[in-house]
Amino acid sequence: MLSRRKLLQHVANGSSLMLMPRLVLASAEPTKYELVAELTTHRFKPESKGLSSLWLYNGSSPGPTLTATRGDEILVKFTNRLEQPTTIHWHGIRNINEMDGIPNVTQAAVEPGESFTYRFPVKDAGTFWYHAHNKAWEQVARGLYGALIVKEKQNVSRERDVVLIADDWRLNKDYALDEESFGNLHDWSHGGRLGNWLTINGQSEPHIFIPDSGQIRLRFINAANARKLAFQLANRQQVKVISLDGAPCEPFNIDTIKLGPAQRMDVLVDITANLNALNEVSTRKKFAAARFLFLSDSNVGVSRVNMYDAKPWYPMPKLENAKIVKIHMQGGAMGNLNSAQFQGEERPLRDLAAKNSKVWAFNGKIGGYDLEIAKLSLGETSILRIWNDTNWDHAMHLHGHHFWVESKEFGDSPKRVLRDTYVMTPGERADLVFIADNPGLWLFHCHTLEHHAAGMGGVISVT
Ligand code: C2O
Ligand code: CU
């Protein structure tokens, strides 16, 4: 006869034995998503006649917000229902190279009608985003992007965690996507294709619901091809920056949230009660980009945002023995580049512009997915020593790694920060410092997507 106690023991033993393999399985189970790139018609302004042909993930703009917990593996079954090849890049994820989504560099582009499964671990918590990386200047501008949020393992309060993904669309006079301007050489050689219609989370001036007291975390993402955006809360309320491009930073206060193309910034707002409008202030015409509204039955237990790391992923490395890679950026309108090498041949810039739409160069060479700009040894401390010898801003982005930079983006005194995209102003020189600890072929390019297409990019190999 079994006593109750023995029975419990028995059950406990039995179940723990039985649970063992299941637990292992459970943690090995990836977080699964399905994404389909497809044509979706959309009316930006309800009462207008203009109908836009957007290319979206799962028919929504932005694409679905993918979330995972640090340490998870993400599995995305992707299907391409567009009429041209595409890939997905997971911007800011220190990814395994085969999953980085670069056509002809890390994978063959996904052809129309075909599928590809992306599967990769997410070792860092933070604000990331995903976007098309084939002809990105058009595919991203037509809407192929979404947010990818990796949370800490600690308890999460969804209501206190708000994603704001911003984009500027270029609409014509009928409020439809201006398709005629795709590929416009003037944009490509100047500041890129700037839009005239701002959306936050796919909507113009949306209502963002938040709790009426306590703290919130705002995760800003700039998905625009080329525009630098700047946001302020009503009354220029101060916010605390806690993360840049997904990587935690030593917290600091600001009143203007500036974001170059592809950049992200997470900020904490201490008192939600004062929130009203979110204003866009990058041009002389300040306007409301979104409005905060309070959840009516705001019963969000905790009043503070869940835990966050306050330390960058890795400290600024020591520079003795660092490998220095010099990159002299030239070209564009009003620039000093007269000729450049393209596919092994030196040609006048005018000719390259007219025949190939190429106008930017690194060290005298027109870049692309096949230009190797550096060979680094695995684990090597590396410095990309960049000189922006052009008359334009460039949002320089490195794949697979975050770099340290003495940033001039936050006011008068430079600030050393870890990030994956850095906006360089005309004439600026900067050192991007990183440890090349991720093997593979990694792009380094301007995230003004027209500039990349027009020659501003190359590949760094880490072996
Ligand atoms: Cu946002 Cu090459 O990428
Ligand atoms: Cu650029």
GROMACS .gro file of C-alpha atoms and ligand atoms in nm:
model
  467
    1MET     CA    1   0.000   0.000   0.000
    2LEU     CA    2   0.133   0.340  -0.084
    3SER     CA    3   0.106   0.611   0.173
    4ARG     CA    4   0.013   0.952   0.046
    5ARG     CA    5   0.361   1.072   0.118
    6LYS     CA    6   0.517   0.796  -0.085
    7LEU     CA    7   0.276   0.858  -0.363
    8LEU     CA    8   0.377   1.221  -0.375
    9GLN     CA    9   0.740   1.124  -0.373
   10HIS     CA   10   0.676   0.875  -0.644
   11VAL     CA   11   0.496   1.128  -0.856
   12ALA     CA   12   0.764   1.385  -0.792
   13ASN     CA   13   1.041   1.150  -0.897
   14GLY     CA   14   0.853   1.022  -1.191
   15SER     CA   15   0.756   1.360  -1.316
   16SER     CA   16   1.098   1.508  -1.278
   17LEU     CA   17   1.241   1.225  -1.481
   18MET     CA   18   0.974   1.267  -1.739
   19LEU     CA   19   1.002   1.642  -1.744
   20MET     CA   20   1.373   1.649  -1.804
   21PRO     CA   21   1.373   1.585  -2.176
   22ARG     CA   22   1.063   1.799  -2.221
   23LEU     CA   23   1.227   2.095  -2.053
   24VAL     CA   24   1.528   2.063  -2.275
   25LEU     CA   25   1.301   2.048  -2.575
   26ALA     CA   26   1.101   2.346  -2.457
   27SER     CA   27   1.402   2.573  -2.435
   28ALA     CA   28   1.529   2.449  -2.770
   29GLU     CA   29   1.198   2.539  -2.932
   30PRO     CA   30   1.247   2.864  -3.124
   31THR     CA   31   1.009   3.159  -3.122
   32LYS     CA   32   0.830   3.116  -3.455
   33TYR     CA   33   0.695   3.367  -3.700
   34GLU     CA   34   0.578   3.372  -4.057
   35LEU     CA   35   0.636   3.668  -4.283
   36VAL     CA   36   0.501   3.708  -4.633
   37ALA     CA   37   0.612   3.995  -4.853
   38GLU     CA   38   0.322   4.095  -5.073
   39LEU     CA   39   0.167   4.374  -5.270
   40THR     CA   40  -0.092   4.562  -5.068
   41THR     CA   41  -0.290   4.860  -5.183
   42HIS     CA   42  -0.326   5.139  -4.937
   43ARG     CA   43  -0.484   5.481  -4.910
   44PHE     CA   44  -0.268   5.717  -4.709
   45LYS     CA   45  -0.536   5.978  -4.681
   46PRO     CA   46  -0.885   5.828  -4.648
   47GLU     CA   47  -1.078   6.087  -4.848
   48SER     CA   48  -0.819   6.118  -5.128
   49LYS     CA   49  -0.837   5.937  -5.461
   50GLY     CA   50  -0.475   5.823  -5.450
   51LEU     CA   51  -0.426   5.451  -5.409
   52SER     CA   52  -0.072   5.333  -5.336
   53SER     CA   53   0.091   5.004  -5.426
   54LEU     CA   54   0.284   4.919  -5.115
   55TRP     CA   55   0.496   4.613  -5.056
   56LEU     CA   56   0.436   4.497  -4.703
   57TYR     CA   57   0.503   4.208  -4.468
   58ASN     CA   58   0.176   4.028  -4.393
   59GLY     CA   59  -0.016   4.313  -4.548
   60SER     CA   60   0.059   4.555  -4.268
   61SER     CA   61   0.260   4.873  -4.235
   62PRO     CA   62   0.483   4.839  -4.048
   63GLY     CA   63   0.517   4.461  -4.066
   64PRO     CA   64   0.428   4.270  -3.749
   65THR     CA   65   0.637   4.353  -3.445
   66LEU     CA   66   0.843   4.044  -3.374
   67THR     CA   67   0.928   3.991  -3.010
   68ALA     CA   68   1.156   3.745  -2.841
   69THR     CA   69   1.337   3.709  -2.513
   70ARG     CA   70   1.711   3.735  -2.489
   71GLY     CA   71   1.865   3.392  -2.531
   72ASP     CA   72   1.584   3.269  -2.755
   73GLU     CA   73   1.620   3.149  -3.105
   74ILE     CA   74   1.398   3.312  -3.363
   75LEU     CA   75   1.262   3.120  -3.658
   76VAL     CA   76   1.097   3.314  -3.937
   77LYS     CA   77   0.950   3.133  -4.230
   78PHE     CA   78   0.960   3.390  -4.504
   79THR     CA   79   0.773   3.374  -4.835
   80ASN     CA   80   0.822   3.615  -5.120
   81ARG     CA   81   0.501   3.694  -5.308
   82LEU     CA   82   0.648   3.996  -5.482
   83GLU     CA   83   0.745   4.009  -5.846
   84GLN     CA   84   1.112   4.061  -5.769
   85PRO     CA   85   1.371   3.889  -5.550
   86THR     CA   86   1.414   4.003  -5.192
   87THR     CA   87   1.579   3.914  -4.861
   88ILE     CA   88   1.532   4.014  -4.499
   89HIS     CA   89   1.806   4.175  -4.295
   90TRP     CA   90   1.782   4.185  -3.914
   91HIS     CA   91   1.927   4.525  -3.850
   92GLY     CA   92   2.141   4.550  -3.536
   93ILE     CA   93   2.131   4.182  -3.447
   94ARG     CA   94   2.484   4.052  -3.401
   95ASN     CA   95   2.376   3.767  -3.619
   96ILE     CA   96   2.531   3.454  -3.752
   97ASN     CA   97   2.652   3.547  -4.099
   98GLU     CA   98   2.435   3.305  -4.301
   99MET     CA   99   2.123   3.469  -4.155
  100ASP     CA  100   2.219   3.832  -4.221
  101GLY     CA  101   2.004   3.849  -4.533
  102ILE     CA  102   2.241   3.996  -4.791
  103PRO     CA  103   2.179   3.881  -5.148
  104ASN     CA  104   2.479   3.713  -5.309
  105VAL     CA  105   2.689   3.774  -4.999
  106THR     CA  106   2.525   3.565  -4.727
  107GLN     CA  107   2.246   3.395  -4.924
  108ALA     CA  108   2.086   3.377  -5.266
  109ALA     CA  109   1.801   3.625  -5.291
  110VAL     CA  110   1.458   3.470  -5.236
  111GLU     CA  111   1.295   3.455  -5.577
  112PRO     CA  112   0.927   3.534  -5.638
  113GLY     CA  113   0.711   3.251  -5.507
  114GLU     CA  114   0.992   3.102  -5.302
  115SER     CA  115   1.048   3.070  -4.930
  116PHE     CA  116   1.346   3.091  -4.701
  117THR     CA  117   1.369   3.011  -4.331
  118TYR     CA  118   1.566   3.248  -4.115
  119ARG     CA  119   1.674   3.094  -3.787
  120PHE     CA  120   1.912   3.262  -3.545
  121PRO     CA  121   1.978   3.313  -3.175
  122VAL     CA  122   1.921   3.654  -3.019
  123LYS     CA  123   2.188   3.708  -2.760
  124ASP     CA  124   2.116   4.075  -2.699
  125ALA     CA  125   1.806   4.244  -2.562
  126GLY     CA  126   1.714   4.567  -2.737
  127THR     CA  127   1.531   4.754  -3.009
  128PHE     CA  128   1.608   4.618  -3.353
  129TRP     CA  129   1.427   4.618  -3.683
  130TYR     CA  130   1.405   4.409  -3.993
  131HIS     CA  131   1.387   4.524  -4.351
  132ALA     CA  132   1.431   4.413  -4.710
  133HIS     CA  133   1.790   4.425  -4.831
  134ASN     CA  134   1.758   4.380  -5.205
  135LYS     CA  135   1.704   4.708  -5.390
  136ALA     CA  136   1.632   4.840  -5.044
  137TRP     CA  137   1.599   5.195  -5.177
  138GLU     CA  138   1.270   5.087  -5.331
  139GLN     CA  139   1.166   4.785  -5.122
  140VAL     CA  140   1.203   4.962  -4.789
  141ALA     CA  141   1.043   5.278  -4.925
  142ARG     CA  142   0.741   5.071  -5.028
  143GLY     CA  143   0.704   4.946  -4.674
  144LEU     CA  144   0.909   4.628  -4.628
  145TYR     CA  145   1.015   4.674  -4.266
  146GLY     CA  146   0.903   4.608  -3.910
  147ALA     CA  147   1.025   4.618  -3.550
  148LEU     CA  148   1.211   4.337  -3.379
  149ILE     CA  149   1.209   4.373  -3.002
  150VAL     CA  150   1.421   4.148  -2.783
  151LYS     CA  151   1.326   4.173  -2.419
  152GLU     CA  152   1.516   4.102  -2.105
  153LYS     CA  153   1.426   3.786  -1.919
  154GLN     CA  154   1.273   3.982  -1.630
  155ASN     CA  155   0.902   4.050  -1.600
  156VAL     CA  156   0.769   4.261  -1.879
  157SER     CA  157   0.493   4.515  -1.861
  158ARG     CA  158   0.366   4.556  -2.213
  159GLU     CA  159   0.176   4.874  -2.146
  160ARG     CA  160   0.492   5.048  -2.034
  161ASP     CA  161   0.686   4.949  -2.340
  162VAL     CA  162   0.590   5.145  -2.651
  163VAL     CA  163   0.737   5.096  -2.998
  164LEU     CA  164   0.734   5.403  -3.225
  165ILE     CA  165   0.853   5.324  -3.574
  166ALA     CA  166   0.869   5.633  -3.792
  167ASP     CA  167   0.882   5.665  -4.169
  168ASP     CA  168   0.853   5.945  -4.420
  169TRP     CA  169   0.672   5.850  -4.738
  170ARG     CA  170   0.691   6.051  -5.056
  171LEU     CA  171   0.340   6.106  -5.181
  172ASN     CA  172   0.229   6.283  -5.495
  173LYS     CA  173  -0.047   6.540  -5.517
  174ASP     CA  174  -0.311   6.266  -5.500
  175TYR     CA  175  -0.163   6.140  -5.172
  176ALA     CA  176  -0.044   5.823  -5.343
  177LEU     CA  177   0.311   5.689  -5.327
  178ASP     CA  178   0.523   5.888  -5.571
  179GLU     CA  179   0.658   5.605  -5.784
  180GLU     CA  180   0.807   5.826  -6.050
  181SER     CA  181   1.079   5.942  -5.816
  182PHE     CA  182   1.222   5.596  -5.756
  183GLY     CA  183   1.573   5.586  -5.894
  184ASN     CA  184   1.593   5.962  -5.939
  185LEU     CA  185   1.961   6.048  -5.983
  186HIS     CA  186   1.917   6.386  -5.821
  187ASP     CA  187   1.809   6.219  -5.495
  188TRP     CA  188   2.083   5.962  -5.523
  189SER     CA  189   2.356   6.224  -5.557
  190HIS     CA  190   2.211   6.463  -5.299
  191GLY     CA  191   2.048   6.379  -4.965
  192GLY     CA  192   1.852   6.071  -5.074
  193ARG     CA  193   1.483   6.028  -5.134
  194LEU     CA  194   1.307   6.240  -4.875
  195GLY     CA  195   0.939   6.198  -4.807
  196ASN     CA  196   0.666   6.443  -4.725
  197TRP     CA  197   0.422   6.231  -4.525
  198LEU     CA  198   0.524   6.110  -4.180
  199THR     CA  199   0.379   5.800  -4.023
  200ILE     CA  200   0.431   5.653  -3.678
  201ASN     CA  201   0.350   5.283  -3.666
  202GLY     CA  202   0.207   5.315  -4.015
  203GLN     CA  203  -0.039   5.591  -3.934
  204SER     CA  204  -0.039   5.963  -3.963
  205GLU     CA  205  -0.072   6.128  -3.622
  206PRO     CA  206  -0.186   5.812  -3.443
  207HIS     CA  207  -0.308   5.787  -3.088
  208ILE     CA  208  -0.060   5.607  -2.865
  209PHE     CA  209  -0.220   5.459  -2.556
  210ILE     CA  210  -0.020   5.467  -2.234
  211PRO     CA  211  -0.084   5.432  -1.859
  212ASP     CA  212  -0.177   5.759  -1.689
  213SER     CA  213   0.090   5.742  -1.422
  214GLY     CA  214   0.435   5.600  -1.366
  215GLN     CA  215   0.715   5.542  -1.614
  216ILE     CA  216   0.714   5.433  -1.975
  217ARG     CA  217   0.982   5.326  -2.216
  218LEU     CA  218   0.960   5.460  -2.571
  219ARG     CA  219   1.146   5.265  -2.836
  220PHE     CA  220   1.204   5.491  -3.134
  221ILE     CA  221   1.301   5.349  -3.472
  222ASN     CA  222   1.372   5.558  -3.783
  223ALA     CA  223   1.276   5.349  -4.086
  224ALA     CA  224   1.305   5.635  -4.337
  225ASN     CA  225   1.533   5.587  -4.636
  226ALA     CA  226   1.713   5.914  -4.590
  227ARG     CA  227   1.554   6.159  -4.352
  228LYS     CA  228   1.698   6.252  -4.015
  229LEU     CA  229   1.408   6.285  -3.774
  230ALA     CA  230   1.386   6.473  -3.446
  231PHE     CA  231   1.114   6.439  -3.185
  232GLN     CA  232   1.020   6.633  -2.876
  233LEU     CA  233   0.757   6.572  -2.613
  234ALA     CA  234   0.519   6.854  -2.528
  235ASN     CA  235   0.695   7.131  -2.332
  236ARG     CA  236   1.024   6.972  -2.428
  237GLN     CA  237   0.990   6.731  -2.140
  238GLN     CA  238   1.324   6.566  -2.062
  239VAL     CA  239   1.368   6.199  -2.129
  240LYS     CA  240   1.641   5.961  -2.022
  241VAL     CA  241   1.825   5.778  -2.299
  242ILE     CA  242   1.893   5.420  -2.194
  243SER     CA  243   1.979   5.252  -2.521
  244LEU     CA  244   2.116   5.340  -2.865
  245ASP     CA  245   2.067   5.115  -3.165
  246GLY     CA  246   1.961   4.835  -2.931
  247ALA     CA  247   2.270   4.853  -2.711
  248PRO     CA  248   2.234   4.982  -2.353
  249CYS     CA  249   2.422   5.303  -2.277
  250GLU     CA  250   2.511   5.490  -1.961
  251PRO     CA  251   2.184   5.683  -1.914
  252PHE     CA  252   2.178   6.054  -2.000
  253ASN     CA  253   1.906   6.316  -2.037
  254ILE     CA  254   1.797   6.496  -2.353
  255ASP     CA  255   1.495   6.688  -2.472
  256THR     CA  256   1.525   6.614  -2.844
  257ILE     CA  257   1.528   6.261  -2.980
  258LYS     CA  258   1.735   6.274  -3.298
  259LEU     CA  259   1.748   5.974  -3.524
  260GLY     CA  260   1.934   5.928  -3.849
  261PRO     CA  261   1.813   5.665  -4.096
  262ALA     CA  262   1.807   5.319  -3.932
  263GLN     CA  263   1.896   5.449  -3.588
  264ARG     CA  264   1.705   5.356  -3.273
  265MET     CA  265   1.684   5.515  -2.934
  266ASP     CA  266   1.512   5.389  -2.620
  267VAL     CA  267   1.414   5.653  -2.371
  268LEU     CA  268   1.246   5.649  -2.032
  269VAL     CA  269   0.975   5.899  -1.952
  270ASP     CA  270   0.931   5.937  -1.579
  271ILE     CA  271   0.594   6.103  -1.556
  272THR     CA  272   0.350   5.994  -1.821
  273ALA     CA  273   0.081   6.223  -1.680
  274ASN     CA  274   0.234   6.524  -1.859
  275LEU     CA  275   0.246   6.360  -2.198
  276ASN     CA  276   0.040   6.508  -2.472
  277ALA     CA  277   0.178   6.540  -2.822
  278LEU     CA  278   0.489   6.391  -2.973
  279ASN     CA  279   0.620   6.665  -3.201
  280GLU     CA  280   0.844   6.630  -3.504
  281VAL     CA  281   1.091   6.919  -3.499
  282SER     CA  282   1.359   6.841  -3.760
  283THR     CA  283   1.231   7.106  -3.998
  284ARG     CA  284   1.129   7.461  -3.920
  285LYS     CA  285   0.770   7.346  -3.924
  286LYS     CA  286   0.707   7.166  -3.598
  287PHE     CA  287   0.401   6.941  -3.606
  288ALA     CA  288   0.237   6.666  -3.402
  289ALA     CA  289   0.360   6.325  -3.517
  290ALA     CA  290   0.149   6.134  -3.264
  291ARG     CA  291  -0.066   6.197  -2.961
  292PHE     CA  292  -0.054   6.018  -2.630
  293LEU     CA  293  -0.383   5.912  -2.480
  294PHE     CA  294  -0.431   5.749  -2.145
  295LEU     CA  295  -0.563   5.399  -2.105
  296SER     CA  296  -0.898   5.438  -1.935
  297ASP     CA  297  -0.868   5.141  -1.703
  298SER     CA  298  -0.502   5.188  -1.647
  299ASN     CA  299  -0.442   4.921  -1.392
  300VAL     CA  300  -0.085   4.846  -1.479
  301GLY     CA  301   0.042   4.712  -1.148
  302VAL     CA  302   0.403   4.822  -1.142
  303SER     CA  303   0.468   5.188  -1.201
  304ARG     CA  304   0.818   5.144  -1.329
  305VAL     CA  305   0.954   4.997  -1.646
  306ASN     CA  306   1.098   4.649  -1.612
  307MET     CA  307   1.468   4.611  -1.552
  308TYR     CA  308   1.711   4.716  -1.816
  309ASP     CA  309   2.084   4.685  -1.852
  310ALA     CA  310   2.274   5.004  -1.795
  311LYS     CA  311   2.596   4.878  -1.939
  312PRO     CA  312   2.694   4.859  -2.306
  313TRP     CA  313   2.754   4.511  -2.440
  314TYR     CA  314   3.128   4.549  -2.424
  315PRO     CA  315   3.361   4.828  -2.310
  316MET     CA  316   3.559   5.051  -2.540
  317PRO     CA  317   3.856   4.833  -2.638
  318LYS     CA  318   4.222   4.923  -2.587
  319LEU     CA  319   4.366   5.063  -2.905
  320GLU     CA  320   4.728   4.949  -2.900
  321ASN     CA  321   4.770   4.695  -3.182
  322ALA     CA  322   4.438   4.791  -3.334
  323LYS     CA  323   4.410   4.739  -3.707
  324ILE     CA  324   4.333   5.065  -3.883
  325VAL     CA  325   4.126   5.069  -4.201
  326LYS     CA  326   4.115   5.408  -4.367
  327ILE     CA  327   3.805   5.498  -4.561
  328HIS     CA  328   3.797   5.818  -4.761
  329MET     CA  329   3.440   5.892  -4.865
  330GLN     CA  330   3.394   6.106  -5.172
  331GLY     CA  331   3.142   6.189  -5.436
  332GLY     CA  332   2.791   6.318  -5.465
  333ALA     CA  333   2.670   6.657  -5.574
  334MET     CA  334   2.909   6.946  -5.518
  335GLY     CA  335   3.181   6.697  -5.432
  336ASN     CA  336   3.549   6.662  -5.521
  337LEU     CA  337   3.543   6.328  -5.697
  338ASN     CA  338   3.625   6.354  -6.069
  339SER     CA  339   3.668   5.992  -6.155
  340ALA     CA  340   3.647   5.657  -5.981
  341GLN     CA  341   3.713   5.292  -6.036
  342PHE     CA  342   3.410   5.084  -6.120
  343GLN     CA  343   3.439   4.712  -6.189
  344GLY     CA  344   3.812   4.752  -6.235
  345GLU     CA  345   3.795   5.046  -6.474
  346GLU     CA  346   3.871   5.410  -6.397
  347ARG     CA  347   3.595   5.629  -6.542
  348PRO     CA  348   3.485   5.992  -6.516
  349LEU     CA  349   3.218   6.050  -6.253
  350ARG     CA  350   2.983   6.212  -6.505
  351ASP     CA  351   2.990   5.900  -6.712
  352LEU     CA  352   2.937   5.674  -6.409
  353ALA     CA  353   2.645   5.887  -6.301
  354ALA     CA  354   2.481   5.894  -6.642
  355LYS     CA  355   2.529   5.529  -6.736
  356ASN     CA  356   2.534   5.346  -6.402
  357SER     CA  357   2.379   5.580  -6.145
  358LYS     CA  358   2.701   5.554  -5.945
  359VAL     CA  359   2.819   5.869  -5.770
  360TRP     CA  360   2.985   5.775  -5.439
  361ALA     CA  361   3.317   5.609  -5.367
  362PHE     CA  362   3.528   5.467  -5.085
  363ASN     CA  363   3.900   5.527  -5.145
  364GLY     CA  364   3.838   5.605  -5.511
  365LYS     CA  365   3.633   5.293  -5.577
  366ILE     CA  366   3.262   5.274  -5.643
  367GLY     CA  367   3.128   5.037  -5.382
  368GLY     CA  368   2.875   4.759  -5.392
  369TYR     CA  369   2.810   4.416  -5.253
  370ASP     CA  370   3.128   4.292  -5.420
  371LEU     CA  371   3.383   4.554  -5.313
  372GLU     CA  372   3.603   4.424  -5.033
  373ILE     CA  373   3.712   4.713  -4.815
  374ALA     CA  374   3.895   4.526  -4.541
  375LYS     CA  375   4.011   4.186  -4.426
  376LEU     CA  376   4.010   4.148  -4.050
  377SER     CA  377   4.126   3.862  -3.833
  378LEU     CA  378   3.874   3.715  -3.596
  379GLY     CA  379   3.899   3.883  -3.257
  380GLU     CA  380   4.105   4.175  -3.383
  381THR     CA  381   4.039   4.522  -3.244
  382SER     CA  382   3.963   4.727  -3.553
  383ILE     CA  383   3.924   5.091  -3.637
  384LEU     CA  384   3.737   5.214  -3.941
  385ARG     CA  385   3.896   5.557  -3.976
  386ILE     CA  386   3.647   5.746  -4.185
  387TRP     CA  387   3.665   6.080  -4.351
  388ASN     CA  388   3.340   6.214  -4.485
  389ASP     CA  389   3.494   6.424  -4.761
  390THR     CA  390   3.156   6.505  -4.916
  391ASN     CA  391   2.895   6.774  -4.871
  392TRP     CA  392   2.632   6.537  -4.733
  393ASP     CA  393   2.538   6.352  -4.420
  394HIS     CA  394   2.595   5.979  -4.422
  395ALA     CA  395   2.445   5.728  -4.178
  396MET     CA  396   2.725   5.473  -4.169
  397HIS     CA  397   2.613   5.125  -4.072
  398LEU     CA  398   2.818   4.816  -3.995
  399HIS     CA  399   2.660   4.472  -4.008
  400GLY     CA  400   2.717   4.201  -3.749
  401HIS     CA  401   2.889   4.426  -3.494
  402HIS     CA  402   2.832   4.740  -3.292
  403PHE     CA  403   3.115   4.993  -3.281
  404TRP     CA  404   3.231   5.260  -3.040
  405VAL     CA  405   3.235   5.613  -3.171
  406GLU     CA  406   3.309   5.955  -3.028
  407SER     CA  407   2.966   6.081  -3.130
  408LYS     CA  408   2.887   6.442  -3.208
  409GLU     CA  409   2.516   6.366  -3.234
  410PHE     CA  410   2.423   6.477  -2.881
  411GLY     CA  411   2.515   6.842  -2.865
  412ASP     CA  412   2.839   7.026  -2.817
  413SER     CA  413   3.051   6.782  -2.625
  414PRO     CA  414   3.129   6.453  -2.796
  415LYS     CA  415   2.996   6.143  -2.630
  416ARG     CA  416   3.149   5.800  -2.663
  417VAL     CA  417   2.874   5.556  -2.746
  418LEU     CA  418   2.825   5.204  -2.875
  419ARG     CA  419   2.594   5.182  -3.174
  420ASP     CA  420   2.550   5.027  -3.519
  421THR     CA  421   2.472   5.336  -3.730
  422TYR     CA  422   2.648   5.669  -3.699
  423VAL     CA  423   2.551   5.987  -3.880
  424MET     CA  424   2.858   6.170  -4.008
  425THR     CA  425   2.822   6.532  -4.107
  426PRO     CA  426   3.005   6.688  -4.406
  427GLY     CA  427   3.379   6.705  -4.346
  428GLU     CA  428   3.362   6.496  -4.030
  429ARG     CA  429   3.629   6.242  -3.944
  430ALA     CA  430   3.542   5.958  -3.710
  431ASP     CA  431   3.692   5.637  -3.580
  432LEU     CA  432   3.451   5.347  -3.556
  433VAL     CA  433   3.612   5.106  -3.311
  434PHE     CA  434   3.503   4.746  -3.269
  435ILE     CA  435   3.622   4.397  -3.198
  436ALA     CA  436   3.584   4.187  -3.509
  437ASP     CA  437   3.448   3.893  -3.315
  438ASN     CA  438   3.184   3.776  -3.559
  439PRO     CA  439   3.315   3.571  -3.851
  440GLY     CA  440   3.182   3.620  -4.200
  441LEU     CA  441   3.128   3.877  -4.471
  442TRP     CA  442   2.974   4.194  -4.333
  443LEU     CA  443   2.846   4.497  -4.515
  444PHE     CA  444   2.955   4.845  -4.423
  445HIS     CA  445   2.743   5.105  -4.597
  446CYS     CA  446   2.555   5.430  -4.584
  447HIS     CA  447   2.199   5.375  -4.466
  448THR     CA  448   2.075   5.659  -4.679
  449LEU     CA  449   1.956   5.380  -4.902
  450GLU     CA  450   1.999   5.575  -5.227
  451HIS     CA  451   2.361   5.644  -5.137
  452HIS     CA  452   2.427   5.277  -5.083
  453ALA     CA  453   2.274   5.194  -5.419
  454ALA     CA  454   2.483   5.468  -5.580
  455GLY     CA  455   2.812   5.324  -5.458
  456MET     CA  456   2.855   5.397  -5.090
  457GLY     CA  457   2.921   5.059  -4.942
  458GLY     CA  458   3.148   4.759  -4.928
  459VAL     CA  459   3.218   4.432  -4.756
  460ILE     CA  460   3.442   4.358  -4.459
  461SER     CA  461   3.558   4.003  -4.419
  462VAL     CA  462   3.628   3.865  -4.074
  463THR     CA  463   3.811   3.532  -4.065
  464C2O    CU1  464   1.961   4.825  -4.210
  464C2O    CU2  465   2.258   4.697  -4.454
  464C2O     O1  466   2.111   4.757  -4.333
  465CU      CU  467   2.521   5.853  -4.745
   0.00000   0.00000   0.00000
